[in-house]
GROMACS .gro file of C-alpha atoms in nm:
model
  131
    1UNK     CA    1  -0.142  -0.219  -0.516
    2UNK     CA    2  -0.048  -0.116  -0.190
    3UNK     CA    3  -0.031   0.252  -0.076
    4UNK     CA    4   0.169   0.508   0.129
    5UNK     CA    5  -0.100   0.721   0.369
    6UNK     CA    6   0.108   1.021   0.473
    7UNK     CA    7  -0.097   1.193   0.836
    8UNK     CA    8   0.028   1.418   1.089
    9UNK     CA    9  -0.080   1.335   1.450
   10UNK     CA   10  -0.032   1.569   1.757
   11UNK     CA   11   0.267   1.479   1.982
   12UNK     CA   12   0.127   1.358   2.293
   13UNK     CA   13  -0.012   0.995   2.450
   14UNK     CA   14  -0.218   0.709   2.279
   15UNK     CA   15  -0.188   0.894   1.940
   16UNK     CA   16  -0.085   0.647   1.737
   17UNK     CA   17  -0.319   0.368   1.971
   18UNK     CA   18  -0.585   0.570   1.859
   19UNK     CA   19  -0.476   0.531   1.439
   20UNK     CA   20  -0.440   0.165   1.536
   21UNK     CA   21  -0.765   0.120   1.687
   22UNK     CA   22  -0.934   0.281   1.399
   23UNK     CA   23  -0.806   0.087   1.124
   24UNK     CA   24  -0.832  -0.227   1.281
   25UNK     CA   25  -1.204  -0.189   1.364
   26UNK     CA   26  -1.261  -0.075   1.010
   27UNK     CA   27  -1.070  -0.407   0.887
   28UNK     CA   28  -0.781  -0.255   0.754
   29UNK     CA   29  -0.451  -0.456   0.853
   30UNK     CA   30  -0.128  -0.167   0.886
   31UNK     CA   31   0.142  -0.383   0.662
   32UNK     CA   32   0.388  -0.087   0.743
   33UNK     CA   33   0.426   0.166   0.955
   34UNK     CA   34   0.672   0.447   1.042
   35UNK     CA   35   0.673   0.787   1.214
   36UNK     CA   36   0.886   1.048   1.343
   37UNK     CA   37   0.822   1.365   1.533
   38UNK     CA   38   0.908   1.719   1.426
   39UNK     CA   39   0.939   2.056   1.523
   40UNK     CA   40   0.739   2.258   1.280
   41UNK     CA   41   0.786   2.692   1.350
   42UNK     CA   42   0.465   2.849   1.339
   43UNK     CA   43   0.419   3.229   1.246
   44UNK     CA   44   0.507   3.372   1.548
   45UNK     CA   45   0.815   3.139   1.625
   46UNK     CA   46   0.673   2.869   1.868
   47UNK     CA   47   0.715   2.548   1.772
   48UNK     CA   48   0.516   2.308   1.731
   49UNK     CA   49   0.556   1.883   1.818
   50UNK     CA   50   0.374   1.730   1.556
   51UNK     CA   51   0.461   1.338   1.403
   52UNK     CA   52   0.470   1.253   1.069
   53UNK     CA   53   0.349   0.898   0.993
   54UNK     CA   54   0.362   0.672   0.678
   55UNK     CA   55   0.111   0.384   0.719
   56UNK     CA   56   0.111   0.096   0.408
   57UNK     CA   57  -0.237  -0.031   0.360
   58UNK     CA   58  -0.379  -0.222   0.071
   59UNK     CA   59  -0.710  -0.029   0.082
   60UNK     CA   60  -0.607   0.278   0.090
   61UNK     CA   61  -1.009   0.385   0.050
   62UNK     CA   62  -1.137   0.223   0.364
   63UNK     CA   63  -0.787   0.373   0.556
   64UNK     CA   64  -0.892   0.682   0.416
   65UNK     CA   65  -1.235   0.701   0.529
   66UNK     CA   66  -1.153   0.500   0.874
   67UNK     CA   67  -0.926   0.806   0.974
   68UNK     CA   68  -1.199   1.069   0.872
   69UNK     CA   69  -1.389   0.910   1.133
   70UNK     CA   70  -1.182   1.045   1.359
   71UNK     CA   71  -1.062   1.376   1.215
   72UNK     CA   72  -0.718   1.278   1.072
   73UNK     CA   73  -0.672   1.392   0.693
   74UNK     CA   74  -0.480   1.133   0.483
   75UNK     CA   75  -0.196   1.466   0.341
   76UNK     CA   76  -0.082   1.277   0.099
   77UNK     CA   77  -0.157   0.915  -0.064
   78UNK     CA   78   0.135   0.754  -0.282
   79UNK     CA   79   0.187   0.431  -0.476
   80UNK     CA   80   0.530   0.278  -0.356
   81UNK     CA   81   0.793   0.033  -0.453
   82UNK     CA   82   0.804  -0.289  -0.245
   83UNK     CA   83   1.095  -0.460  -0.332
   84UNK     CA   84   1.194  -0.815  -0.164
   85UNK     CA   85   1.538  -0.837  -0.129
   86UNK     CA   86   1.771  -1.130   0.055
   87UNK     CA   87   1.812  -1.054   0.393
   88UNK     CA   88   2.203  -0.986   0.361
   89UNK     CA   89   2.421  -0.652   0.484
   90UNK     CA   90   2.408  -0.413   0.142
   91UNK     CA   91   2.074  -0.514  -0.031
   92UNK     CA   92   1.956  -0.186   0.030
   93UNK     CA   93   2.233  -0.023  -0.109
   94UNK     CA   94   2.251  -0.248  -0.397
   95UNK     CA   95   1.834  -0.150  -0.496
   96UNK     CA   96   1.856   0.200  -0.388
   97UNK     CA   97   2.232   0.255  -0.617
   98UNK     CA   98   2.019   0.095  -0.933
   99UNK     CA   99   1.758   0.387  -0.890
  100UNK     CA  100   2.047   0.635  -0.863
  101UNK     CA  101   2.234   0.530  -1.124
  102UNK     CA  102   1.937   0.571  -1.317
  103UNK     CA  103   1.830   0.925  -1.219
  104UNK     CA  104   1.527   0.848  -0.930
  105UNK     CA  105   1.543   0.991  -0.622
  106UNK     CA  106   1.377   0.844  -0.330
  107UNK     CA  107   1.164   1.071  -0.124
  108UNK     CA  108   1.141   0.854   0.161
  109UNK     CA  109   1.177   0.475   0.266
  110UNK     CA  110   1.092   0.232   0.584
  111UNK     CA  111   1.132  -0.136   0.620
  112UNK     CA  112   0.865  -0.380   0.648
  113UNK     CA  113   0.761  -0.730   0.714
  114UNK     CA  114   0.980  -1.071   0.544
  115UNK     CA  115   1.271  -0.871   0.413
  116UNK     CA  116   1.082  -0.601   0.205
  117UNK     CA  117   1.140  -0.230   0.227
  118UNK     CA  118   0.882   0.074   0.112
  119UNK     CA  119   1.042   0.318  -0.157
  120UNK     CA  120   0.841   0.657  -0.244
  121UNK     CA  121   1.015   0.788  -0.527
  122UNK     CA  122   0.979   1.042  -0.804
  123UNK     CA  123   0.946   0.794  -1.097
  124UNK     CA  124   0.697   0.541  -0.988
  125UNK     CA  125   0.669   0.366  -1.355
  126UNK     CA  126   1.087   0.361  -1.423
  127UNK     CA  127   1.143   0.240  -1.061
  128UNK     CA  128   0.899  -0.075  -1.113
  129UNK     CA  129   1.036  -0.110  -1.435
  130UNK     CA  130   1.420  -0.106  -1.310
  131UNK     CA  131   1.321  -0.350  -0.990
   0.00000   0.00000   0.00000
């Protein structure tokens, strides 16, 4: 089963070459990706840049151990939903209302390769059960 790698990186040039690199010279192929930057307030009310990065791997061990290499810390590893939906306007919606209606929330999502999208959500056994 594929999984979710959660890692902060620092804000600044070749960042996210560098996570790139390191998988692929491990042999672990990135099936999803997506990041964002943040402002995170420190104690004394600077703030820091830091992105936030979700990386879908199928060996989530070698990932794990690739990025040690090079002093990223997997924060948090998740199993995921990975439905394949038509590619139409509202199939989102239509998955994503199924899980509502039945009480999951969904943490966080990104889109992937042939019409698939990443779900982490709070029910991980209901949502594959529902999908």
């Amino acid at each position: 089963m594929a999984k979710d790698l959660k890692i902060y990186l620092d804000d600044k040039p070749g960042a996210i070459a560098v996570i790139g690199e390191t998988l692929g010279n491990a042999g672990v192929n990135i099936d999803g990706i997506c990041g964002f930057a943040r402002d995170i307030k420190s104690g004394e009310d600077r703030e820091l840049v830091t992105h936030t990065i979700h990386i879908l791997v199928q060996d989530a061990i070698k990932a794990r151990a690739a990025l040690q290499t090079i002093g990223v810390k997997v924060v948090e590893e998740r199993d995921v939903v990975i439905p394949t939906v038509p590619d139409r306007p509202g199939e989102i919606g239509r998955v994503c209302r199924r899980l509502a209606n039945a009480g999951i929330n969904v943490d966080f999502f990104y889109t992937i390769t042939n019409t698939r999208f990443v779900l982490g959500v709070d029910d991980i056994s209901r949502a594959l059960s529902l999908l």
